[in-house]
PDB file of C-alpha atoms and ligand atoms in Angstrom:
ATOM      1  CA  MET A   7     -36.531 -59.167 -13.644  1.00  0.00           C
ATOM      2  CA  LEU A   8     -37.800 -57.982 -17.255  1.00  0.00           C
ATOM      3  CA  LEU A   9     -37.578 -54.281 -16.480  1.00  0.00           C
ATOM      4  CA  GLN A  10     -34.121 -54.251 -14.601  1.00  0.00           C
ATOM      5  CA  GLY A  11     -32.336 -51.211 -15.154  1.00  0.00           C
ATOM      6  CA  LYS A  12     -35.574 -49.335 -16.777  1.00  0.00           C
ATOM      7  CA  LYS A  13     -36.773 -46.226 -15.424  1.00  0.00           C
ATOM      8  CA  ALA A  14     -40.673 -45.690 -15.226  1.00  0.00           C
ATOM      9  CA  LEU A  15     -42.679 -42.532 -14.788  1.00  0.00           C
ATOM     10  CA  ILE A  16     -46.161 -43.144 -13.848  1.00  0.00           C
ATOM     11  CA  PHE A  17     -49.161 -40.737 -14.097  1.00  0.00           C
ATOM     12  CA  GLY A  18     -52.555 -42.085 -12.687  1.00  0.00           C
ATOM     13  CA  ILE A  19     -51.929 -43.377  -8.940  1.00  0.00           C
ATOM     14  CA  ALA A  20     -54.777 -42.183  -6.813  1.00  0.00           C
ATOM     15  CA  ASN A  21     -54.899 -44.912  -4.356  1.00  0.00           C
ATOM     16  CA  GLU A  22     -54.248 -48.540  -3.945  1.00  0.00           C
ATOM     17  CA  LYS A  23     -57.314 -49.575  -6.561  1.00  0.00           C
ATOM     18  CA  SER A  24     -55.819 -47.461  -9.028  1.00  0.00           C
ATOM     19  CA  ILE A  25     -54.648 -49.398 -12.249  1.00  0.00           C
ATOM     20  CA  ALA A  26     -51.685 -47.514 -12.169  1.00  0.00           C
ATOM     21  CA  TRP A  27     -50.749 -48.398  -8.830  1.00  0.00           C
ATOM     22  CA  ALA A  28     -50.916 -52.174  -9.704  1.00  0.00           C
ATOM     23  CA  ILE A  29     -48.581 -51.258 -12.582  1.00  0.00           C
ATOM     24  CA  ALA A  30     -46.316 -49.560 -10.353  1.00  0.00           C
ATOM     25  CA  ARG A  31     -46.160 -52.681  -7.956  1.00  0.00           C
ATOM     26  CA  ALA A  32     -45.488 -54.942 -10.991  1.00  0.00           C
ATOM     27  CA  PHE A  33     -42.684 -52.781 -12.547  1.00  0.00           C
ATOM     28  CA  HIS A  34     -40.872 -52.932  -8.993  1.00  0.00           C
ATOM     29  CA  GLU A  35     -41.332 -56.414  -8.760  1.00  0.00           C
ATOM     30  CA  GLN A  36     -39.567 -56.643 -12.447  1.00  0.00           C
ATOM     31  CA  GLY A  37     -36.788 -54.557 -11.362  1.00  0.00           C
ATOM     32  CA  ALA A  38     -37.741 -51.247 -12.519  1.00  0.00           C
ATOM     33  CA  GLU A  39     -36.950 -47.860 -10.830  1.00  0.00           C
ATOM     34  CA  LEU A  40     -39.906 -45.551 -10.490  1.00  0.00           C
ATOM     35  CA  ALA A  41     -41.066 -41.900 -10.315  1.00  0.00           C
ATOM     36  CA  VAL A  42     -44.888 -41.075  -9.569  1.00  0.00           C
ATOM     37  CA  THR A  43     -46.990 -37.976  -9.865  1.00  0.00           C
ATOM     38  CA  TYR A  44     -49.821 -37.168  -8.221  1.00  0.00           C
ATOM     39  CA  ALA A  45     -52.877 -34.739  -9.248  1.00  0.00           C
ATOM     40  CA  THR A  46     -54.004 -32.782  -6.172  1.00  0.00           C
ATOM     41  CA  GLU A  47     -52.585 -31.963  -2.694  1.00  0.00           C
ATOM     42  CA  THR A  48     -55.300 -34.153  -1.302  1.00  0.00           C
ATOM     43  CA  LEU A  49     -54.555 -36.957  -3.210  1.00  0.00           C
ATOM     44  CA  GLU A  50     -50.669 -36.705  -2.406  1.00  0.00           C
ATOM     45  CA  LYS A  51     -51.570 -37.867   1.200  1.00  0.00           C
ATOM     46  CA  ARG A  52     -52.514 -41.229  -0.396  1.00  0.00           C
ATOM     47  CA  VAL A  53     -49.967 -41.293  -3.059  1.00  0.00           C
ATOM     48  CA  ARG A  54     -46.736 -40.386  -1.203  1.00  0.00           C
ATOM     49  CA  PRO A  55     -46.673 -43.611   1.211  1.00  0.00           C
ATOM     50  CA  LEU A  56     -47.729 -46.282  -1.810  1.00  0.00           C
ATOM     51  CA  ALA A  57     -44.600 -44.445  -3.730  1.00  0.00           C
ATOM     52  CA  GLU A  58     -42.415 -44.537  -0.779  1.00  0.00           C
ATOM     53  CA  SER A  59     -43.551 -48.385  -0.193  1.00  0.00           C
ATOM     54  CA  VAL A  60     -41.805 -49.167  -3.679  1.00  0.00           C
ATOM     55  CA  GLN A  61     -39.031 -46.866  -3.339  1.00  0.00           C
ATOM     56  CA  ALA A  62     -39.938 -44.164  -5.893  1.00  0.00           C
ATOM     57  CA  ALA A  63     -36.953 -41.688  -6.846  1.00  0.00           C
ATOM     58  CA  ALA A  64     -39.396 -38.867  -7.171  1.00  0.00           C
ATOM     59  CA  VAL A  65     -43.013 -38.207  -5.933  1.00  0.00           C
ATOM     60  CA  LEU A  66     -44.259 -34.939  -7.913  1.00  0.00           C
ATOM     61  CA  PRO A  67     -47.431 -33.086  -8.243  1.00  0.00           C
ATOM     62  CA  CYS A  68     -49.219 -32.998 -11.808  1.00  0.00           C
ATOM     63  CA  ASN A  69     -52.314 -31.563 -12.761  1.00  0.00           C
ATOM     64  CA  VAL A  70     -52.349 -32.691 -16.284  1.00  0.00           C
ATOM     65  CA  THR A  71     -54.360 -29.374 -17.368  1.00  0.00           C
ATOM     66  CA  SER A  72     -51.356 -27.291 -16.551  1.00  0.00           C
ATOM     67  CA  ASP A  73     -48.773 -27.209 -19.159  1.00  0.00           C
ATOM     68  CA  ASP A  74     -46.271 -25.841 -16.094  1.00  0.00           C
ATOM     69  CA  ASP A  75     -47.053 -28.735 -14.114  1.00  0.00           C
ATOM     70  CA  ILE A  76     -46.203 -31.163 -16.726  1.00  0.00           C
ATOM     71  CA  ARG A  77     -43.078 -29.224 -17.561  1.00  0.00           C
ATOM     72  CA  HIS A  78     -41.984 -29.057 -13.745  1.00  0.00           C
ATOM     73  CA  VAL A  79     -42.139 -32.874 -13.774  1.00  0.00           C
ATOM     74  CA  PHE A  80     -39.608 -33.468 -16.249  1.00  0.00           C
ATOM     75  CA  THR A  81     -37.189 -30.376 -14.949  1.00  0.00           C
ATOM     76  CA  GLU A  82     -37.435 -31.835 -11.572  1.00  0.00           C
ATOM     77  CA  LEU A  83     -36.901 -35.641 -12.925  1.00  0.00           C
ATOM     78  CA  ALA A  84     -34.108 -34.554 -14.834  1.00  0.00           C
ATOM     79  CA  LYS A  85     -32.310 -33.776 -11.699  1.00  0.00           C
ATOM     80  CA  VAL A  86     -32.229 -37.371 -10.292  1.00  0.00           C
ATOM     81  CA  TRP A  87     -32.191 -39.398 -13.447  1.00  0.00           C
ATOM     82  CA  ASP A  88     -30.413 -39.150 -16.799  1.00  0.00           C
ATOM     83  CA  GLY A  89     -33.424 -40.436 -19.115  1.00  0.00           C
ATOM     84  CA  VAL A  90     -36.699 -42.016 -18.878  1.00  0.00           C
ATOM     85  CA  ASP A  91     -37.450 -45.472 -20.421  1.00  0.00           C
ATOM     86  CA  ILE A  92     -41.028 -45.965 -19.713  1.00  0.00           C
ATOM     87  CA  ILE A  93     -44.281 -43.757 -19.490  1.00  0.00           C
ATOM     88  CA  ILE A  94     -47.553 -44.738 -17.661  1.00  0.00           C
ATOM     89  CA  HIS A  95     -50.489 -42.565 -18.955  1.00  0.00           C
ATOM     90  CA  SER A  96     -53.291 -43.826 -16.735  1.00  0.00           C
ATOM     91  CA  VAL A  97     -55.168 -40.709 -16.135  1.00  0.00           C
ATOM     92  CA  ALA A  98     -58.938 -39.918 -17.465  1.00  0.00           C
ATOM     93  CA  PHE A  99     -61.776 -37.686 -16.208  1.00  0.00           C
ATOM     94  CA  ALA A 100     -65.234 -36.373 -17.310  1.00  0.00           C
ATOM     95  CA  ASN A 101     -67.737 -34.772 -15.167  1.00  0.00           C
ATOM     96  CA  LYS A 102     -70.161 -36.743 -13.274  1.00  0.00           C
ATOM     97  CA  GLU A 103     -73.277 -35.431 -15.306  1.00  0.00           C
ATOM     98  CA  GLU A 104     -71.588 -36.265 -18.593  1.00  0.00           C
ATOM     99  CA  LEU A 105     -71.631 -39.932 -17.489  1.00  0.00           C
ATOM    100  CA  LYS A 106     -75.346 -40.498 -17.151  1.00  0.00           C
ATOM    101  CA  GLY A 107     -78.237 -40.616 -19.976  1.00  0.00           C
ATOM    102  CA  THR A 108     -76.977 -40.143 -23.361  1.00  0.00           C
ATOM    103  CA  ILE A 109     -74.610 -38.335 -25.331  1.00  0.00           C
ATOM    104  CA  VAL A 110     -76.953 -35.594 -26.564  1.00  0.00           C
ATOM    105  CA  GLY A 111     -76.824 -33.834 -23.196  1.00  0.00           C
ATOM    106  CA  THR A 112     -73.136 -33.230 -23.245  1.00  0.00           C
ATOM    107  CA  SER A 113     -72.040 -29.744 -22.538  1.00  0.00           C
ATOM    108  CA  ARG A 114     -69.391 -28.192 -24.530  1.00  0.00           C
ATOM    109  CA  GLU A 115     -67.105 -27.662 -21.060  1.00  0.00           C
ATOM    110  CA  GLY A 116     -67.590 -31.240 -20.508  1.00  0.00           C
ATOM    111  CA  PHE A 117     -66.557 -32.292 -23.721  1.00  0.00           C
ATOM    112  CA  ALA A 118     -63.504 -30.243 -23.399  1.00  0.00           C
ATOM    113  CA  THR A 119     -63.012 -31.375 -20.031  1.00  0.00           C
ATOM    114  CA  ALA A 120     -63.021 -34.719 -20.902  1.00  0.00           C
ATOM    115  CA  MET A 121     -60.588 -34.499 -23.971  1.00  0.00           C
ATOM    116  CA  ASP A 122     -57.940 -32.330 -22.090  1.00  0.00           C
ATOM    117  CA  ILE A 123     -57.649 -34.748 -19.496  1.00  0.00           C
ATOM    118  CA  SER A 124     -58.001 -38.038 -20.819  1.00  0.00           C
ATOM    119  CA  VAL A 125     -56.629 -37.429 -24.321  1.00  0.00           C
ATOM    120  CA  TYR A 126     -54.575 -34.069 -24.758  1.00  0.00           C
ATOM    121  CA  SER A 127     -52.691 -34.910 -21.488  1.00  0.00           C
ATOM    122  CA  PHE A 128     -51.203 -38.098 -23.224  1.00  0.00           C
ATOM    123  CA  LEU A 129     -49.608 -35.722 -26.093  1.00  0.00           C
ATOM    124  CA  GLY A 130     -48.628 -32.925 -23.752  1.00  0.00           C
ATOM    125  CA  ILE A 131     -46.796 -35.564 -21.478  1.00  0.00           C
ATOM    126  CA  MET A 132     -45.263 -37.052 -24.532  1.00  0.00           C
ATOM    127  CA  ASN A 133     -43.878 -33.820 -25.916  1.00  0.00           C
ATOM    128  CA  GLN A 134     -41.897 -33.183 -22.581  1.00  0.00           C
ATOM    129  CA  ALA A 135     -40.803 -36.326 -22.116  1.00  0.00           C
ATOM    130  CA  LEU A 136     -39.306 -37.246 -25.273  1.00  0.00           C
ATOM    131  CA  PRO A 137     -36.016 -35.326 -24.794  1.00  0.00           C
ATOM    132  CA  MET A 138     -35.237 -37.658 -22.045  1.00  0.00           C
ATOM    133  CA  MET A 139     -36.692 -40.987 -23.896  1.00  0.00           C
ATOM    134  CA  GLN A 140     -34.096 -40.446 -26.961  1.00  0.00           C
ATOM    135  CA  GLY A 141     -31.859 -43.567 -27.648  1.00  0.00           C
ATOM    136  CA  ARG A 142     -33.115 -45.684 -24.915  1.00  0.00           C
ATOM    137  CA  ALA A 143     -35.442 -48.519 -26.624  1.00  0.00           C
ATOM    138  CA  ALA A 144     -38.139 -46.345 -24.373  1.00  0.00           C
ATOM    139  CA  SER A 145     -42.135 -46.910 -24.677  1.00  0.00           C
ATOM    140  CA  ALA A 146     -45.178 -45.293 -23.581  1.00  0.00           C
ATOM    141  CA  LEU A 147     -48.377 -47.169 -22.439  1.00  0.00           C
ATOM    142  CA  THR A 148     -51.810 -45.549 -21.999  1.00  0.00           C
ATOM    143  CA  LEU A 149     -55.160 -47.079 -20.859  1.00  0.00           C
ATOM    144  CA  SER A 150     -58.329 -47.294 -23.045  1.00  0.00           C
ATOM    145  CA  TYR A 151     -61.775 -49.035 -22.815  1.00  0.00           C
ATOM    146  CA  TYR A 152     -63.875 -51.049 -25.319  1.00  0.00           C
ATOM    147  CA  GLY A 153     -66.171 -47.992 -25.280  1.00  0.00           C
ATOM    148  CA  ALA A 154     -63.917 -46.361 -27.761  1.00  0.00           C
ATOM    149  CA  VAL A 155     -65.009 -48.629 -30.592  1.00  0.00           C
ATOM    150  CA  LYS A 156     -68.744 -49.714 -29.021  1.00  0.00           C
ATOM    151  CA  VAL A 157     -71.389 -48.172 -27.550  1.00  0.00           C
ATOM    152  CA  PHE A 158     -72.072 -48.500 -23.987  1.00  0.00           C
ATOM    153  CA  PRO A 159     -74.985 -46.873 -21.472  1.00  0.00           C
ATOM    154  CA  ASN A 160     -73.806 -43.723 -19.685  1.00  0.00           C
ATOM    155  CA  TYR A 161     -70.058 -43.920 -21.022  1.00  0.00           C
ATOM    156  CA  ASN A 162     -71.016 -41.146 -23.677  1.00  0.00           C
ATOM    157  CA  VAL A 163     -67.994 -38.423 -23.914  1.00  0.00           C
ATOM    158  CA  MET A 164     -65.473 -40.753 -22.573  1.00  0.00           C
ATOM    159  CA  GLY A 165     -66.252 -43.209 -25.329  1.00  0.00           C
ATOM    160  CA  VAL A 166     -65.423 -40.286 -27.619  1.00  0.00           C
ATOM    161  CA  ALA A 167     -62.241 -39.534 -25.671  1.00  0.00           C
ATOM    162  CA  LYS A 168     -61.033 -43.182 -25.663  1.00  0.00           C
ATOM    163  CA  ALA A 169     -61.535 -43.472 -29.394  1.00  0.00           C
ATOM    164  CA  ALA A 170     -59.459 -39.981 -29.629  1.00  0.00           C
ATOM    165  CA  LEU A 171     -56.903 -41.419 -27.280  1.00  0.00           C
ATOM    166  CA  GLU A 172     -56.491 -44.580 -29.569  1.00  0.00           C
ATOM    167  CA  ALA A 173     -55.893 -42.783 -32.476  1.00  0.00           C
ATOM    168  CA  SER A 174     -53.249 -40.496 -30.724  1.00  0.00           C
ATOM    169  CA  VAL A 175     -51.659 -44.026 -30.242  1.00  0.00           C
ATOM    170  CA  ARG A 176     -51.146 -44.457 -33.497  1.00  0.00           C
ATOM    171  CA  TYR A 177     -50.296 -41.133 -34.930  1.00  0.00           C
ATOM    172  CA  LEU A 178     -47.634 -41.117 -31.764  1.00  0.00           C
ATOM    173  CA  ALA A 179     -46.151 -44.458 -32.725  1.00  0.00           C
ATOM    174  CA  GLU A 180     -45.912 -43.035 -36.292  1.00  0.00           C
ATOM    175  CA  ALA A 181     -44.057 -39.925 -34.816  1.00  0.00           C
ATOM    176  CA  VAL A 182     -41.695 -41.345 -32.633  1.00  0.00           C
ATOM    177  CA  GLY A 183     -41.044 -44.673 -34.148  1.00  0.00           C
ATOM    178  CA  PRO A 184     -38.219 -43.637 -36.342  1.00  0.00           C
ATOM    179  CA  ASP A 185     -36.628 -42.691 -32.768  1.00  0.00           C
ATOM    180  CA  GLY A 186     -37.023 -46.463 -31.668  1.00  0.00           C
ATOM    181  CA  ILE A 187     -40.105 -45.211 -29.010  1.00  0.00           C
ATOM    182  CA  ARG A 188     -43.053 -47.624 -28.799  1.00  0.00           C
ATOM    183  CA  ILE A 189     -46.327 -46.307 -28.104  1.00  0.00           C
ATOM    184  CA  ASN A 190     -49.265 -48.794 -26.994  1.00  0.00           C
ATOM    185  CA  ALA A 191     -52.550 -48.794 -25.324  1.00  0.00           C
ATOM    186  CA  ILE A 192     -54.079 -51.142 -22.967  1.00  0.00           C
ATOM    187  CA  SER A 193     -57.961 -51.550 -23.385  1.00  0.00           C
ATOM    188  CA  ALA A 194     -58.653 -52.786 -20.241  1.00  0.00           C
ATOM    189  CA  GLY A 195     -62.319 -54.485 -19.066  1.00  0.00           C
ATOM    190  CA  PRO A 196     -64.235 -53.115 -16.471  1.00  0.00           C
ATOM    191  CA  ILE A 197     -62.533 -52.969 -12.889  1.00  0.00           C
ATOM    192  CA  ARG A 198     -63.953 -51.032  -9.536  1.00  0.00           C
ATOM    193  CA  THR A 199     -61.712 -48.158  -9.204  1.00  0.00           C
ATOM    194  CA  LEU A 200     -62.306 -44.335  -8.304  1.00  0.00           C
ATOM    195  CA  ALA A 201     -62.552 -43.279 -11.777  1.00  0.00           C
ATOM    196  CA  ALA A 202     -64.948 -46.484 -12.545  1.00  0.00           C
ATOM    197  CA  SER A 203     -67.216 -45.148  -9.848  1.00  0.00           C
ATOM    198  CA  GLY A 204     -68.423 -42.162 -11.829  1.00  0.00           C
ATOM    199  CA  VAL A 205     -70.011 -44.128 -14.618  1.00  0.00           C
ATOM    200  CA  ASN A 206     -73.805 -44.598 -14.223  1.00  0.00           C
ATOM    201  CA  GLY A 207     -74.657 -48.244 -14.318  1.00  0.00           C
ATOM    202  CA  PHE A 208     -70.951 -49.356 -13.510  1.00  0.00           C
ATOM    203  CA  SER A 209     -72.307 -52.827 -11.922  1.00  0.00           C
ATOM    204  CA  GLN A 210     -74.279 -53.950 -14.809  1.00  0.00           C
ATOM    205  CA  ILE A 211     -71.259 -53.480 -17.126  1.00  0.00           C
ATOM    206  CA  LEU A 212     -69.147 -55.754 -14.408  1.00  0.00           C
ATOM    207  CA  HIS A 213     -72.364 -58.141 -14.480  1.00  0.00           C
ATOM    208  CA  ASN A 214     -72.253 -58.399 -18.424  1.00  0.00           C
ATOM    209  CA  VAL A 215     -68.422 -59.237 -18.282  1.00  0.00           C
ATOM    210  CA  GLU A 216     -68.609 -61.870 -15.836  1.00  0.00           C
ATOM    211  CA  GLU A 217     -71.539 -63.580 -18.036  1.00  0.00           C
ATOM    212  CA  ARG A 218     -70.494 -63.268 -21.658  1.00  0.00           C
ATOM    213  CA  ALA A 219     -66.629 -62.993 -21.437  1.00  0.00           C
ATOM    214  CA  PRO A 220     -65.040 -66.178 -22.555  1.00  0.00           C
ATOM    215  CA  LEU A 221     -63.188 -66.216 -19.327  1.00  0.00           C
ATOM    216  CA  ARG A 222     -66.204 -65.720 -17.452  1.00  0.00           C
ATOM    217  CA  ARG A 223     -64.886 -63.370 -15.240  1.00  0.00           C
ATOM    218  CA  THR A 224     -63.949 -59.779 -14.550  1.00  0.00           C
ATOM    219  CA  ILE A 225     -60.535 -58.561 -14.920  1.00  0.00           C
ATOM    220  CA  THR A 226     -57.976 -57.467 -11.760  1.00  0.00           C
ATOM    221  CA  GLN A 227     -55.562 -54.668 -11.908  1.00  0.00           C
ATOM    222  CA  GLU A 228     -52.889 -57.279 -11.803  1.00  0.00           C
ATOM    223  CA  ASP A 229     -54.252 -58.680 -15.149  1.00  0.00           C
ATOM    224  CA  VAL A 230     -53.619 -55.180 -16.492  1.00  0.00           C
ATOM    225  CA  ALA A 231     -50.240 -54.685 -14.847  1.00  0.00           C
ATOM    226  CA  ARG A 232     -48.889 -58.093 -16.179  1.00  0.00           C
ATOM    227  CA  SER A 233     -49.855 -57.140 -19.833  1.00  0.00           C
ATOM    228  CA  ALA A 234     -48.122 -53.726 -19.051  1.00  0.00           C
ATOM    229  CA  VAL A 235     -44.884 -55.122 -17.993  1.00  0.00           C
ATOM    230  CA  TYR A 236     -44.873 -57.368 -21.054  1.00  0.00           C
ATOM    231  CA  LEU A 237     -45.586 -54.320 -23.124  1.00  0.00           C
ATOM    232  CA  CYS A 238     -43.154 -52.392 -21.938  1.00  0.00           C
ATOM    233  CA  SER A 239     -40.413 -54.863 -21.615  1.00  0.00           C
ATOM    234  CA  ASP A 240     -37.706 -55.486 -24.343  1.00  0.00           C
ATOM    235  CA  LEU A 241     -40.265 -58.812 -25.034  1.00  0.00           C
ATOM    236  CA  ALA A 242     -42.656 -56.473 -26.778  1.00  0.00           C
ATOM    237  CA  SER A 243     -39.601 -54.715 -28.784  1.00  0.00           C
ATOM    238  CA  GLY A 244     -41.596 -54.966 -32.359  1.00  0.00           C
ATOM    239  CA  VAL A 245     -44.749 -53.907 -30.929  1.00  0.00           C
ATOM    240  CA  THR A 246     -46.184 -50.417 -31.323  1.00  0.00           C
ATOM    241  CA  GLY A 247     -49.332 -48.474 -32.335  1.00  0.00           C
ATOM    242  CA  GLU A 248     -51.310 -51.451 -30.834  1.00  0.00           C
ATOM    243  CA  ILE A 249     -54.503 -51.437 -28.788  1.00  0.00           C
ATOM    244  CA  HIS A 250     -54.148 -54.661 -26.559  1.00  0.00           C
ATOM    245  CA  TYR A 251     -57.363 -55.777 -25.130  1.00  0.00           C
ATOM    246  CA  VAL A 252     -57.085 -57.206 -21.609  1.00  0.00           C
ATOM    247  CA  ASP A 253     -60.683 -57.944 -21.123  1.00  0.00           C
ATOM    248  CA  GLY A 254     -61.104 -61.737 -20.318  1.00  0.00           C
ATOM    249  CA  GLY A 255     -61.927 -61.600 -23.979  1.00  0.00           C
ATOM    250  CA  PHE A 256     -65.212 -59.689 -24.170  1.00  0.00           C
ATOM    251  CA  ASN A 257     -64.506 -57.721 -27.263  1.00  0.00           C
ATOM    252  CA  VAL A 258     -64.619 -61.118 -29.436  1.00  0.00           C
ATOM    253  CA  THR A 259     -68.060 -61.984 -28.499  1.00  0.00           C
ATOM    254  CA  GLY A 260     -71.055 -61.380 -30.834  1.00  0.00           C
ATOM    255  CA  LEU A 261     -74.023 -62.025 -28.712  1.00  0.00           C
TER     256      LEU A 261
HETATM  257  P1  NAD B 316     -58.526 -43.988 -10.820  1.00  0.00           P
HETATM  258  O1  NAD B 316     -59.131 -42.964 -10.481  1.00  0.00           O
HETATM  259  O2  NAD B 316     -57.431 -44.678  -9.832  1.00  0.00           O
HETATM  260  O3  NAD B 316     -57.297 -43.271 -11.961  1.00  0.00           O
HETATM  261  C1  NAD B 316     -57.598 -42.310 -12.606  1.00  0.00           C
HETATM  262  C2  NAD B 316     -56.387 -41.248 -12.632  1.00  0.00           C
HETATM  263  O4  NAD B 316     -56.613 -40.104 -13.129  1.00  0.00           O
HETATM  264  C3  NAD B 316     -56.310 -40.662 -10.863  1.00  0.00           C
HETATM  265  O5  NAD B 316     -55.057 -41.131 -10.321  1.00  0.00           O
HETATM  266  C4  NAD B 316     -56.485 -39.207 -11.103  1.00  0.00           C
HETATM  267  O6  NAD B 316     -55.747 -38.722 -10.186  1.00  0.00           O
HETATM  268  C5  NAD B 316     -56.179 -39.199 -12.527  1.00  0.00           C
HETATM  269  N1  NAD B 316     -56.544 -37.590 -12.855  1.00  0.00           N
HETATM  270  C6  NAD B 316     -57.742 -37.311 -13.222  1.00  0.00           C
HETATM  271  N2  NAD B 316     -57.920 -36.109 -13.435  1.00  0.00           N
HETATM  272  C7  NAD B 316     -56.398 -35.693 -13.373  1.00  0.00           C
HETATM  273  C8  NAD B 316     -55.660 -34.412 -13.661  1.00  0.00           C
HETATM  274  N3  NAD B 316     -56.343 -33.263 -13.969  1.00  0.00           N
HETATM  275  N4  NAD B 316     -54.354 -34.288 -13.765  1.00  0.00           N
HETATM  276  C9  NAD B 316     -53.816 -35.418 -13.216  1.00  0.00           C
HETATM  277  N5  NAD B 316     -54.163 -36.445 -13.087  1.00  0.00           N
HETATM  278  C10 NAD B 316     -55.721 -36.821 -13.144  1.00  0.00           C
HETATM  279  O7  NAD B 316     -59.264 -45.093 -11.799  1.00  0.00           O
HETATM  280  P2  NAD B 316     -58.454 -46.225 -13.069  1.00  0.00           P
HETATM  281  O8  NAD B 316     -59.784 -47.147 -13.263  1.00  0.00           O
HETATM  282  O9  NAD B 316     -57.026 -46.637 -12.539  1.00  0.00           O
HETATM  283  O10 NAD B 316     -58.131 -45.058 -14.341  1.00  0.00           O
HETATM  284  C11 NAD B 316     -57.028 -45.428 -14.904  1.00  0.00           C
HETATM  285  C12 NAD B 316     -57.185 -45.358 -16.393  1.00  0.00           C
HETATM  286  O11 NAD B 316     -57.609 -46.590 -16.548  1.00  0.00           O
HETATM  287  C13 NAD B 316     -57.998 -44.519 -17.087  1.00  0.00           C
HETATM  288  O12 NAD B 316     -57.729 -43.811 -18.123  1.00  0.00           O
HETATM  289  C14 NAD B 316     -59.340 -45.026 -17.348  1.00  0.00           C
HETATM  290  O13 NAD B 316     -60.226 -44.694 -18.606  1.00  0.00           O
HETATM  291  C15 NAD B 316     -58.653 -46.422 -17.759  1.00  0.00           C
HETATM  292  N6  NAD B 316     -59.682 -47.369 -17.784  1.00  0.00           N
HETATM  293  C16 NAD B 316     -60.414 -47.945 -16.458  1.00  0.00           C
HETATM  294  C17 NAD B 316     -61.022 -48.803 -16.703  1.00  0.00           C
HETATM  295  C18 NAD B 316     -62.161 -49.216 -15.294  1.00  0.00           C
HETATM  296  O14 NAD B 316     -62.948 -49.786 -15.486  1.00  0.00           O
HETATM  297  N7  NAD B 316     -61.756 -48.794 -14.075  1.00  0.00           N
HETATM  298  C19 NAD B 316     -61.512 -49.645 -17.878  1.00  0.00           C
HETATM  299  C20 NAD B 316     -60.854 -49.195 -18.959  1.00  0.00           C
HETATM  300  C21 NAD B 316     -59.687 -48.271 -18.848  1.00  0.00           C
END
């Protein structure tokens, strides 16, 4: 019961394959109380039953491109919770056209969309969340990928967005550290999810990990969720600004 008594707000559940859903389940098993958001009405049909199965205290709409939506989440949450201990930001998006070919073809609009949804949203959410996180040994966790620091075919503008996201983790950690609030990221290895299906040639990326990662396997949503439990629990009380790899060790290989 590493998260007993903690209240966790989770952004990024789309379906039962979402990394955020594995994190929600693991948090529930460890005694956390949950609130979850969903991006669209279509997704609500999938997310609500999942949320109910872990007795979520609130299930709220939030398209992260809307400041009003983000504000609304915290206004509603304040009606049921007196504070928030954990924020999970497991949200990213780029148009399909940006995730094939090379980065040279990136459109101005596609760049802005990827940065807005995948990077700014973390800052926008934290800005609204902070008043509810004060005085609680709270923490936030976002999800990144190795494409932030190395070049992967077709990942293109998402690599740039993840690099900006990882920099945001460091800047946020410095900004809120004096209040005792911790900010970290997990850099997850490739996993078949809805978001991953948008990346051209994703099967090849999975295959490379199976062949070359020290653990000789791809990782699962549950692998990520277990590390998320650690990073958001008091076991990680001294850890902030960190990009923690959960990738079967792939990033240490040189071949
Ligand atoms: P997923 O598709 O299940 O999750 C992505 C989430 O982003 C969805 O819930 C979707 O609704 C949400 N989202 C997209 N646009 C949104 C918007 N405008 N407003 C609100 N929410 C929006 O896929 P996932 O793989 O679980 O992705 C979660 C995170 O993990 C992402 O940041 C992704 O980049 C990261 N990640 C994934 C992998 C992988 O291989 N699957 C690897 C490393 C990092």
